[in-house]
Short mmCIF file of C-alpha atoms and ligand atoms in Angstrom, two decimals:
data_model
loop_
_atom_site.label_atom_id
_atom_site.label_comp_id
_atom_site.label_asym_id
_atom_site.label_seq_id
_atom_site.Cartn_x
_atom_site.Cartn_y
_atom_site.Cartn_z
CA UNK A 48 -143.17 -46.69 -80.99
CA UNK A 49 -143.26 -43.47 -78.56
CA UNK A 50 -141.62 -42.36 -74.86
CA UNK A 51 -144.50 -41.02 -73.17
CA UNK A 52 -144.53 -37.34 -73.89
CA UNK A 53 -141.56 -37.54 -75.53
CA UNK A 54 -140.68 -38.28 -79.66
CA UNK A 55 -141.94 -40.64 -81.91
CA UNK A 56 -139.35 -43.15 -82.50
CA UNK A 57 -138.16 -44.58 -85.68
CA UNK A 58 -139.24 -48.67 -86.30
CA UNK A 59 -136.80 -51.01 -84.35
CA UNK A 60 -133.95 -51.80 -86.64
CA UNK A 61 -134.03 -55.49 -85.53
CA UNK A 62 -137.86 -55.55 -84.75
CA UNK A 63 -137.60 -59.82 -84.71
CA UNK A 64 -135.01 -59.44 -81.80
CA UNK A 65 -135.92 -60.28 -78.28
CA UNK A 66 -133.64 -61.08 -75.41
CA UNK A 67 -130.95 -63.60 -75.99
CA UNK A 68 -131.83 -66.68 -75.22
CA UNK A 69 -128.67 -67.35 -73.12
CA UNK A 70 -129.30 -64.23 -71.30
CA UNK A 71 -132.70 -65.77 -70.27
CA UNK A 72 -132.31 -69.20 -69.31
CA UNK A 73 -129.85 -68.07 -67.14
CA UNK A 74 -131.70 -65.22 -65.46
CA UNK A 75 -134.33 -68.61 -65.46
CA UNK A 76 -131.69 -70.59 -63.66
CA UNK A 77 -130.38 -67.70 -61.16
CA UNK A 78 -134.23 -67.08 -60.39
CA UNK A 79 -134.87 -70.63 -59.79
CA UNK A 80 -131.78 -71.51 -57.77
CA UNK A 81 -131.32 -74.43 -60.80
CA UNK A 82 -128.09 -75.99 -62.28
CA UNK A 83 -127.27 -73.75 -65.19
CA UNK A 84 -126.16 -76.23 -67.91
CA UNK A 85 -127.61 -73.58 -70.07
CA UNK A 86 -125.27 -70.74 -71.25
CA UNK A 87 -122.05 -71.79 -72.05
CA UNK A 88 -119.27 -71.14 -69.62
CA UNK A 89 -117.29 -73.21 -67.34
CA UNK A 90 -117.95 -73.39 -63.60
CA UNK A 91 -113.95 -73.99 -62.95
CA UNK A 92 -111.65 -70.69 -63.22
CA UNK A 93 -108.84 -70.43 -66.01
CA UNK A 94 -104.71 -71.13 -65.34
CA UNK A 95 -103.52 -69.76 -61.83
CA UNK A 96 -100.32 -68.70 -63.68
CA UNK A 97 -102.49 -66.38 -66.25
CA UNK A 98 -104.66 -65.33 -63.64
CA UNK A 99 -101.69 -63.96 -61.94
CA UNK A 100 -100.20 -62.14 -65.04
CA UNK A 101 -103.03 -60.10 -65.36
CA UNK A 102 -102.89 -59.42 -61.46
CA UNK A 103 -99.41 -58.20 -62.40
CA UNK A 104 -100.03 -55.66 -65.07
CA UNK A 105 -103.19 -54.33 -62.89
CA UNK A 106 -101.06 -53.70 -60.05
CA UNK A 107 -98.16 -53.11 -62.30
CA UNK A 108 -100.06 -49.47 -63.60
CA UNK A 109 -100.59 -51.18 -67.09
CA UNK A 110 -104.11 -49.93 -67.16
CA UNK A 111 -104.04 -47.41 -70.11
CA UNK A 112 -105.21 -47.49 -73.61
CA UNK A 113 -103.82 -50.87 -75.56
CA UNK A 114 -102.54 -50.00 -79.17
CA UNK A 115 -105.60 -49.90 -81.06
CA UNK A 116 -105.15 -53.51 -82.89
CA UNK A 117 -103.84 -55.18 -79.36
CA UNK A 118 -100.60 -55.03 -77.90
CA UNK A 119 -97.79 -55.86 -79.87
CA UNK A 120 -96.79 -59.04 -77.97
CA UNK A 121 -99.68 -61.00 -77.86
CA UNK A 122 -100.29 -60.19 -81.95
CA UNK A 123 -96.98 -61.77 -82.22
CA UNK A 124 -97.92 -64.86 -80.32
CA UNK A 125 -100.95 -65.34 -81.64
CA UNK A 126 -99.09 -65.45 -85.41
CA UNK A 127 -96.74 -67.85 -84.35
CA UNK A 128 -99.64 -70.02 -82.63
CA UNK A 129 -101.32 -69.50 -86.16
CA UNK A 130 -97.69 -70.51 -87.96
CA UNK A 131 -96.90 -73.67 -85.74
CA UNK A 132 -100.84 -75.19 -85.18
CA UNK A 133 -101.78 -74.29 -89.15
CA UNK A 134 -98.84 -73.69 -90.94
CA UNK A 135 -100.00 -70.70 -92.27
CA UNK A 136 -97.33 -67.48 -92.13
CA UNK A 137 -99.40 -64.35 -90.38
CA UNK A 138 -97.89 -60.69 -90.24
CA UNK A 139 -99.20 -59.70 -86.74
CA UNK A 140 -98.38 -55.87 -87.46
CA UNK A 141 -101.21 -55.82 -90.31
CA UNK A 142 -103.17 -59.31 -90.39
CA UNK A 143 -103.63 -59.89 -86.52
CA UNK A 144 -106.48 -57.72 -84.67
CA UNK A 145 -107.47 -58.47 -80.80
CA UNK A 146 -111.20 -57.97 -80.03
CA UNK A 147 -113.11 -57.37 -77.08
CA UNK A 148 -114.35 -61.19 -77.36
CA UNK A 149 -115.06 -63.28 -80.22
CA UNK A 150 -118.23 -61.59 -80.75
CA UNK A 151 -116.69 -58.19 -81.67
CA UNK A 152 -114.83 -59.87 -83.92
CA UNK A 153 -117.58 -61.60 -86.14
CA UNK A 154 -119.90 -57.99 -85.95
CA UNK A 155 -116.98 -56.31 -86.96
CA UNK A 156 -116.00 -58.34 -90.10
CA UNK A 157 -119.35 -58.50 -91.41
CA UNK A 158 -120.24 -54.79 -90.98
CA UNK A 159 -116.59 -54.12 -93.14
CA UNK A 160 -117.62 -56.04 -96.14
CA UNK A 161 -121.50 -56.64 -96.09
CA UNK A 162 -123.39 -53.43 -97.88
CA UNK A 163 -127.08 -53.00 -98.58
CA UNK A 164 -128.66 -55.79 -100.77
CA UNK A 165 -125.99 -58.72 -100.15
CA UNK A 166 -126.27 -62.04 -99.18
CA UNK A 167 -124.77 -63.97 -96.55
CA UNK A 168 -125.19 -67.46 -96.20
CA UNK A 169 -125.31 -69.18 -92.76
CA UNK A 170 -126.77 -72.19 -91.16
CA UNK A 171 -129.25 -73.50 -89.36
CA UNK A 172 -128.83 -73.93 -86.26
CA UNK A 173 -126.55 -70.91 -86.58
CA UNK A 174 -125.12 -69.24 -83.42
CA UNK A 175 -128.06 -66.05 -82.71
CA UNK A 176 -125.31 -62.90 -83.46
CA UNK A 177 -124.77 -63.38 -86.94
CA UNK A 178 -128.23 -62.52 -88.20
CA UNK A 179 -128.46 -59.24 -86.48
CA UNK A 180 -124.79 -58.30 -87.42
CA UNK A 181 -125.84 -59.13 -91.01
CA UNK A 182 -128.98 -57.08 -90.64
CA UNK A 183 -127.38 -54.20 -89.03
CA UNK A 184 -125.57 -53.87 -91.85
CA UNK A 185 -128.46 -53.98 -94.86
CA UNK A 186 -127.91 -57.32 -95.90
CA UNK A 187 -129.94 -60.14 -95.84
CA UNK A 188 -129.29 -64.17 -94.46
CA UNK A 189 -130.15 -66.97 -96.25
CA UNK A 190 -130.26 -69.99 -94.02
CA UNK A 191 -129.76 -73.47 -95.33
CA UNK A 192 -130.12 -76.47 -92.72
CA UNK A 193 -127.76 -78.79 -91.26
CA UNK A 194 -130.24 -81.28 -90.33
CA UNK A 195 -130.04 -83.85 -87.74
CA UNK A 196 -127.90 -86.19 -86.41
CA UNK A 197 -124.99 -85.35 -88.44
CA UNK A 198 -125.30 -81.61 -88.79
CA UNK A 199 -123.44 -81.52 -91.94
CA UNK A 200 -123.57 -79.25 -94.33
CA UNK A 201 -125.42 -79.72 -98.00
CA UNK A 202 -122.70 -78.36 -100.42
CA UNK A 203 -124.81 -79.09 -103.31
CA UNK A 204 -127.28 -76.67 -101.24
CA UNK A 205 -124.68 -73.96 -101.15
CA UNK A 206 -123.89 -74.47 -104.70
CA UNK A 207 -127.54 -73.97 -105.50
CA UNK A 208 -127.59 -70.85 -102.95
CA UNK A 209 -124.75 -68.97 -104.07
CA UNK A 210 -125.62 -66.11 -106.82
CA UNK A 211 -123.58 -62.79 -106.92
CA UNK A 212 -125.05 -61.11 -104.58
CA UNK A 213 -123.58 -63.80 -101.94
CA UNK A 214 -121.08 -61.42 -100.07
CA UNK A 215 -120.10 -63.76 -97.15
CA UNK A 216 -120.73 -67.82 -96.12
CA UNK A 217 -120.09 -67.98 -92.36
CA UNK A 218 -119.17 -70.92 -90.96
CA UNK A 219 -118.61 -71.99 -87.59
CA UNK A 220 -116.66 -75.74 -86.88
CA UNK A 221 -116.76 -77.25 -84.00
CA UNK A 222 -119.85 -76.07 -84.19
CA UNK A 223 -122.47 -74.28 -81.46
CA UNK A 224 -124.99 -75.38 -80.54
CA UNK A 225 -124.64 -78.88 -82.21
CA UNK A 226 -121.16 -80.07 -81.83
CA UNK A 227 -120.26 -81.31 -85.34
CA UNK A 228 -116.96 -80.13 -86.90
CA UNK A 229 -116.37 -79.84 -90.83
CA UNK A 230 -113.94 -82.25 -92.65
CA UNK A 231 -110.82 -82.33 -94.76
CA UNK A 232 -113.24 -82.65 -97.46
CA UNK A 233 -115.80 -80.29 -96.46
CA UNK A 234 -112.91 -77.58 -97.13
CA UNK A 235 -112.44 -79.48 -100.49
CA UNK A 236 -115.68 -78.64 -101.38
CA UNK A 237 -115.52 -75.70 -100.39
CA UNK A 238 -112.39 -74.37 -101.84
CA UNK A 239 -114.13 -76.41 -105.42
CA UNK A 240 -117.17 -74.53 -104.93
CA UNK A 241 -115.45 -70.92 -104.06
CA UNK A 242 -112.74 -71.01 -107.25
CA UNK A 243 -113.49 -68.04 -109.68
CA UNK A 244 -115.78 -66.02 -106.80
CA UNK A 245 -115.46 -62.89 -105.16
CA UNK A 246 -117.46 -64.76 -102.10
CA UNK A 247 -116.03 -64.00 -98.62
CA UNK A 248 -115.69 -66.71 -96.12
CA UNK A 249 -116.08 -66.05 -92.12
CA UNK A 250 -115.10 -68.72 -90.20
CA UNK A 251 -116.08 -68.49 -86.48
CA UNK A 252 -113.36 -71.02 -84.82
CA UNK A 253 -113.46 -69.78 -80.96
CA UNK A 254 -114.04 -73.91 -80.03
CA UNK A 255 -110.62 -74.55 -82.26
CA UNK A 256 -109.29 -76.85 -79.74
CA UNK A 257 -112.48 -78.36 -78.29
CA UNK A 258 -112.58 -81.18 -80.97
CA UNK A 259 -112.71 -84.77 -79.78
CA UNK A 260 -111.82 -88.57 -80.82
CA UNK A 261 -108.35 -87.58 -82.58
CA UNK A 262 -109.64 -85.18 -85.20
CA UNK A 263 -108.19 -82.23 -86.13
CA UNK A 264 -109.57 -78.73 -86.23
CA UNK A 265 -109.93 -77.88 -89.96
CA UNK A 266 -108.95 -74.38 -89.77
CA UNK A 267 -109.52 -72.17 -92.75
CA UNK A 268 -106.09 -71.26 -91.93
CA UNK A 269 -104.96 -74.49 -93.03
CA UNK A 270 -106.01 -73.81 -96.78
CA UNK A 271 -104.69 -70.35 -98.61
CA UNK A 272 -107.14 -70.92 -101.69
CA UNK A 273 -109.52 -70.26 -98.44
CA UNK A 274 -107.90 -68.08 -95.87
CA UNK A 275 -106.57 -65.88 -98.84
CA UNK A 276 -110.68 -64.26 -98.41
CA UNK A 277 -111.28 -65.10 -95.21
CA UNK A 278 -111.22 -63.33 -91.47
CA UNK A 279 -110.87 -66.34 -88.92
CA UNK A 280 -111.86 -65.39 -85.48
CA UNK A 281 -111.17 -66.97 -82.14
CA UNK A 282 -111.76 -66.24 -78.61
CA UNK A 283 -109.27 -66.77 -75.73
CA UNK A 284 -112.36 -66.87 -73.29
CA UNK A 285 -112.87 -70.64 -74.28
CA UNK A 286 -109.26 -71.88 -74.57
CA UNK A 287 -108.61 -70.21 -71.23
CA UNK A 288 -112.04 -71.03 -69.17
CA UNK A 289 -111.96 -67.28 -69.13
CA UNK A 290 -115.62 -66.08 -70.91
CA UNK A 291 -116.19 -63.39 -68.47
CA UNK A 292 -112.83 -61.50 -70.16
CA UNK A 293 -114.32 -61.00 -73.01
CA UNK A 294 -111.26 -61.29 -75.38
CA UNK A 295 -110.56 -62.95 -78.80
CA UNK A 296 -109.40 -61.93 -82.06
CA UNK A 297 -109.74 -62.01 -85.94
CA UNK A 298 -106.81 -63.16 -88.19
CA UNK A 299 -107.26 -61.91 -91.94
CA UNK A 300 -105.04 -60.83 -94.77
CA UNK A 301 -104.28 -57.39 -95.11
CA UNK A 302 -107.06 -55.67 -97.46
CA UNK A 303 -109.33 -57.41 -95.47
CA UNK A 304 -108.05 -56.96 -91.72
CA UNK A 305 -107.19 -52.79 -93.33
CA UNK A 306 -111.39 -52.86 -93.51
CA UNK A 307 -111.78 -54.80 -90.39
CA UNK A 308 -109.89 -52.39 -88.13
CA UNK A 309 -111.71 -49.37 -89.84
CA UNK A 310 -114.66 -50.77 -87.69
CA UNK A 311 -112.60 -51.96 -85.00
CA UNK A 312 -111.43 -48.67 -84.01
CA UNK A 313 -114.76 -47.11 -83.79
CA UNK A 314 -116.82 -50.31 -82.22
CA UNK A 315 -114.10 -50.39 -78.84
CA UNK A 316 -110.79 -49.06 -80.34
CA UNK A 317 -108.88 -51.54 -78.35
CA UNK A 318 -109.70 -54.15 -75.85
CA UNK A 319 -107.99 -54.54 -72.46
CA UNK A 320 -104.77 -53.88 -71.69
CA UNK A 321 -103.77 -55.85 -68.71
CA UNK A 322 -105.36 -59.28 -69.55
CA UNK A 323 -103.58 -58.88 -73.23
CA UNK A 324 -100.04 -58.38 -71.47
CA UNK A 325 -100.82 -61.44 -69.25
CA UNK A 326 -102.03 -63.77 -72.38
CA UNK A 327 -98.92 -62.30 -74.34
CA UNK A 328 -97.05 -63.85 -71.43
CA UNK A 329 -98.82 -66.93 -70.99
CA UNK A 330 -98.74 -67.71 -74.63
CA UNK A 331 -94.44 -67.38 -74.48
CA UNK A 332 -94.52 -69.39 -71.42
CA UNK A 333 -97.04 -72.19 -72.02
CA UNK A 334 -97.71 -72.70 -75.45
CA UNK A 335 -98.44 -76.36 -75.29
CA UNK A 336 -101.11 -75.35 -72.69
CA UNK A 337 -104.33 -75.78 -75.50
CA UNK A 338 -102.81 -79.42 -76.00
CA UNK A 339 -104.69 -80.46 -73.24
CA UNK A 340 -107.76 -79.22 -74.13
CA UNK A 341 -109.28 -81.90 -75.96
CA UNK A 342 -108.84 -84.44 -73.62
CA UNK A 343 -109.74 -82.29 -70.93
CA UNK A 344 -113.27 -81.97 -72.20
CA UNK A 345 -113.59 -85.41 -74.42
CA UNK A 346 -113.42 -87.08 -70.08
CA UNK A 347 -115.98 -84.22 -69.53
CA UNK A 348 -118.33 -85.27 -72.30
CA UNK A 349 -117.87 -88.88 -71.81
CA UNK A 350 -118.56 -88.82 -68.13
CA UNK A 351 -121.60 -86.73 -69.14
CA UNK A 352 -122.68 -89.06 -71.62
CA UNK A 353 -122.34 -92.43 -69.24
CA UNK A 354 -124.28 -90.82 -66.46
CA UNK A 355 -126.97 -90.19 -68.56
CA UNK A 356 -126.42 -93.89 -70.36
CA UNK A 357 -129.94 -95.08 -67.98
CA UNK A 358 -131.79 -91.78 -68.85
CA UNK A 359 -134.64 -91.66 -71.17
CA UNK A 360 -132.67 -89.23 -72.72
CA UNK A 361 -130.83 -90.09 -76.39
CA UNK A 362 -127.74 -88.49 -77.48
CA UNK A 363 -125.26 -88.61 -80.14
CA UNK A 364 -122.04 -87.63 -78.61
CA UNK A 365 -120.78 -84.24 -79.28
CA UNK A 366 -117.98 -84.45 -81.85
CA UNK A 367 -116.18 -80.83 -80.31
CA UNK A 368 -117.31 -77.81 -78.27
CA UNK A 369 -118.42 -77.84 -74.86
CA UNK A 370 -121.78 -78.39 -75.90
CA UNK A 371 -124.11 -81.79 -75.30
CA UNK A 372 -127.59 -82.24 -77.62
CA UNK A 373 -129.81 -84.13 -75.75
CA UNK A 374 -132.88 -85.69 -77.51
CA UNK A 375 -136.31 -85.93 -75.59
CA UNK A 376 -138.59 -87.29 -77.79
CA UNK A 377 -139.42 -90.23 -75.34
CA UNK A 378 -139.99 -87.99 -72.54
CA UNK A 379 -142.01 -85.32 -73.51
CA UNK A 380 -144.59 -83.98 -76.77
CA UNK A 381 -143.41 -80.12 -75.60
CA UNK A 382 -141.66 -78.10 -77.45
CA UNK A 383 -137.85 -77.48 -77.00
CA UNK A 384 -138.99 -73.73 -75.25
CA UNK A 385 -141.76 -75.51 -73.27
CA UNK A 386 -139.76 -78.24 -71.45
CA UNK A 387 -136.30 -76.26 -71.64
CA UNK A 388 -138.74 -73.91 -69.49
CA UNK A 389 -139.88 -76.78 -67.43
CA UNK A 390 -136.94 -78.85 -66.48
CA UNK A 391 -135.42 -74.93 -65.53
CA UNK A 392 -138.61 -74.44 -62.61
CA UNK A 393 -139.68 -77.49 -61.56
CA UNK A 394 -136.75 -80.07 -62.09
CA UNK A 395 -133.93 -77.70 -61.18
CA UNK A 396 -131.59 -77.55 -64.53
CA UNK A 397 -131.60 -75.09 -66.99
CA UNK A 398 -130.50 -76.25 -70.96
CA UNK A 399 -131.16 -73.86 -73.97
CA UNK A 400 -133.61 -74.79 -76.24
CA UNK A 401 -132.39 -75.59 -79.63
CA UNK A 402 -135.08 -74.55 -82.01
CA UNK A 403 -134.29 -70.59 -81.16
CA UNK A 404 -131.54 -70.86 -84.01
CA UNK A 405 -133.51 -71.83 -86.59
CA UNK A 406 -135.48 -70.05 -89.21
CA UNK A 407 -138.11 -72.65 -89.67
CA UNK A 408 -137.41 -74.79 -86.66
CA UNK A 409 -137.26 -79.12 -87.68
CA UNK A 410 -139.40 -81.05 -85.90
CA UNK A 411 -136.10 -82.11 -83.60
CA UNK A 412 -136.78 -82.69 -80.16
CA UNK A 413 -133.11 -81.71 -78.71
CA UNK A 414 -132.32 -79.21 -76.30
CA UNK A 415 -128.17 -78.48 -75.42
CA UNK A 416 -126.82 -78.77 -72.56
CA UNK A 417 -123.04 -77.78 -71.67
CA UNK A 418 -120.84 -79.75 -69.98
CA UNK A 419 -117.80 -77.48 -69.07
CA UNK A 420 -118.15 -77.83 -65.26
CA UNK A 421 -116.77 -79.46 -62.62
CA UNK A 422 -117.00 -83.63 -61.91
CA UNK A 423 -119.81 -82.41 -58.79
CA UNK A 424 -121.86 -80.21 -60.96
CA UNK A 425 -121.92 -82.76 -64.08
CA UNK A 426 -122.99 -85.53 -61.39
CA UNK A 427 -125.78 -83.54 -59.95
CA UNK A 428 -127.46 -82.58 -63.35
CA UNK A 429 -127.21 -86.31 -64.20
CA UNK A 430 -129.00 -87.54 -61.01
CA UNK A 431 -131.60 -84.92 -61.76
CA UNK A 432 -131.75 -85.73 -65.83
CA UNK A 433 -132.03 -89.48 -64.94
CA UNK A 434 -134.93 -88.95 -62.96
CA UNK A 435 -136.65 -87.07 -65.41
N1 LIG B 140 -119.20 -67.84 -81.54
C1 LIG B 140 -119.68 -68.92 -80.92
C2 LIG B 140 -120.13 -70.07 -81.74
C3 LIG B 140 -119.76 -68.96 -79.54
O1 LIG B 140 -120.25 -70.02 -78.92
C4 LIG B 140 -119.30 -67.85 -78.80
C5 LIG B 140 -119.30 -67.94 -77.31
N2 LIG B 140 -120.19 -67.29 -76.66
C6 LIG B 140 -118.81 -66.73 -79.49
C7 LIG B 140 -118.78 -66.77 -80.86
C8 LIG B 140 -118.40 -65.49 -78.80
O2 LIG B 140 -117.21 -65.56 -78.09
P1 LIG B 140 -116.84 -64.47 -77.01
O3 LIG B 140 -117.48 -64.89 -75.73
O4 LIG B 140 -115.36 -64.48 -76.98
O5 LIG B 140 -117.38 -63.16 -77.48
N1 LIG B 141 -121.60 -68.71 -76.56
C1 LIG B 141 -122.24 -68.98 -75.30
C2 LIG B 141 -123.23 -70.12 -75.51
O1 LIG B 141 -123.41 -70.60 -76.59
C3 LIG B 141 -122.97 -67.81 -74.72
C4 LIG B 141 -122.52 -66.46 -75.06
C5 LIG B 141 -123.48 -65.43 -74.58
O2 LIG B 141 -124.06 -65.56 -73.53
N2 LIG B 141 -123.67 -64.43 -75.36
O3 LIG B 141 -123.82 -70.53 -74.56
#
């Protein structure tokens, strides 16, 4: 690789990375004037009453440098959140860390403990930053599949996977892009499987209270034989309808949240001050606010699903997130990319393709299609799926 005239550069440090996939399909849907049921966001704003907090503090001159692990009052309510929801006593002076998004988070954690040479086990289809983070940081991913239509993991598979040079599992319930949400007893199996290891656990939890049909979210939190070696992140961009603010954080014990903010403080330092004063705030004031949640989006999901009940379209329905799998195999012999591509330019509606988060894509015919948008929008892509 060279700049004309100028230096020879060194090899791309991620030479298999490309554009994002949600960054295309939606430059594909802006571009095409289509519905963007592609990258996941909602197309309704967050809670007037936050909204206005962080109005407040902008006006209010509270634009300045936030402490560098997040202002003291939201660490605070995000410990007691963590005490009443998981039972699980959090320090928020040293165990508490607010990120610029969820995605900080997880890049942070994994460059503090992964080194040259280790292992991190993830799975397929995994969520496209870990594998870069991992990289970034010399280590390598081994991928084991959750395979269709369950998406569960193999813990026998793990078992057989995990060798001493297995730094970090990541795991990621509800789960993106499939939907599926670990167990009770997938933690047993866990925790059975973990006893006597050094292995680190990263649990990415940022659709914690999108989880549907009366289940609970199985947060590592929930378990100290688990969260005792584990950094749990969440982001407030989903439980708020908020994605565009970019803000989450990462809940670990001390050791490990002393390494995490070594990187914190050099990736961002701290993350914004005005919107953490206003979720400090709307965290004292509305706690019960994420109790809604899962009904909110299980009457999304099943009005999706029942408008597309005389598509040719076959589904499973999502067990949590905001995320639909749709199966085409009696529509179409493309692949995923091919119609996801398709339906985007000619049809009008824009999905993301599911085989991009795979190693070795299955031969699954499913693309994903999110359903965090208004009644009017969710109508629309069904009259236009239906006719497909
Ligand atoms: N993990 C998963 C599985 C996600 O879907 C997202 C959302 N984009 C993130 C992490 C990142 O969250 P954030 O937007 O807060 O960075
Ligand atoms: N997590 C979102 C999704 O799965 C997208 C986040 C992003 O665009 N980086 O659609």
């Amino acid at each position: 690789m060279t700049v004309d005239g100028g230096p020879k550069l060194p090899a791309s440090k991620l030479p298999r990375v490309g554009t994002t996939i949600f960054t295309v399909m939606s430059g594909l849907a802006a571009e095409h004037g289509a519905l963007n049921l592609s990258q996941g966001f909602p197309d309704f704003d967050g809670p007037r009453a936050l909204r206005e907090r962080v109005s407040h503090y902008l006006n209010d001159g509270r634009n300045q440098y936030a402490p560098m692990t997040g202002v003291p009052a939201l660490r605070e309510a995000i410990a007691s959140k963590v005490a009443a929801l998981y039972g699980r006593t959090t320090h928020p002076d040293t165990e508490v860390t607010v990120t610029s998004g969820g995605t900080e988070a997880l890049f942070c954690a994994i460059q503090a403990v992964v080194r040259p040479g280790d292992e991190v086990i993830i799975f397929d289809p995994a969520y496209d930053s870990y594998e870069p983070a991992v990289e970034l940081a010399g280590g390598r991913c081994v991928r084991l599949p959750l395979p269709a239509p369950g998406y569960r993991p193999d813990w026998n598979a793990v078992a057989d996977a995990l060798s001493d040079r297995t730094r970090l599992i990541i795991l990621n319930s509800p789960h993106n892009p499939t939907g599926s949400v670990l167990t009770a007893s997938d933690l047993d199996a866990l925790e059975t499987l973990l006893h006597g290891r050094d292995t680190l656990l990263l649990a990415d939890e940022v659709y914690e209270h999108i989880i549907f049909d009366g289940a609970e979210h199985q947060s590592l939190l929930r378990r100290p034989a688990l969260s005792e070696r584990a950094f749990v992140v969440s982001s407030f961009g989903k439980t708020y309808h908020v994605t565009g603010w970019k803000i989450g954080y990462c809940v670990a014990p001390e050791a490990l949240s002393a390494e995490f903010r070594k990187v914190h403080q050099y990736v961002t330092f701290a993350s914004i001050t005005p919107v953490q004063l206003a979720l400090a705030d709307f965290l004292a004031d509305h706690p019960e606010h994420h109790l809604d949640l899962p009904d909110f989006y299980q009457r999304k999901r099943d009005r999706f699903c029942a408008l597309l009940a005389d598509s040719r379209f076959t589904l499973t329905p999502a067990a949590g997130t905001y995320f639909q799998l749709l199966d085409y195999t009696a529509i179409s012999d493309e692949t995923d990319v091919e119609l996801a591509r398709r339906l985007t330019i000619e049809h009008g509606i824009a999905s993301i393709p599911v085989s991009v988060f795979y190693q070795s894509p299955p031969p699954d015919r499913v693309l994903r299609f999110c359903f965090a948008k208004d009644d009017a929008t969710l109508l629309r892509a069904a009259e236009v799926l239906c006719a497909i």
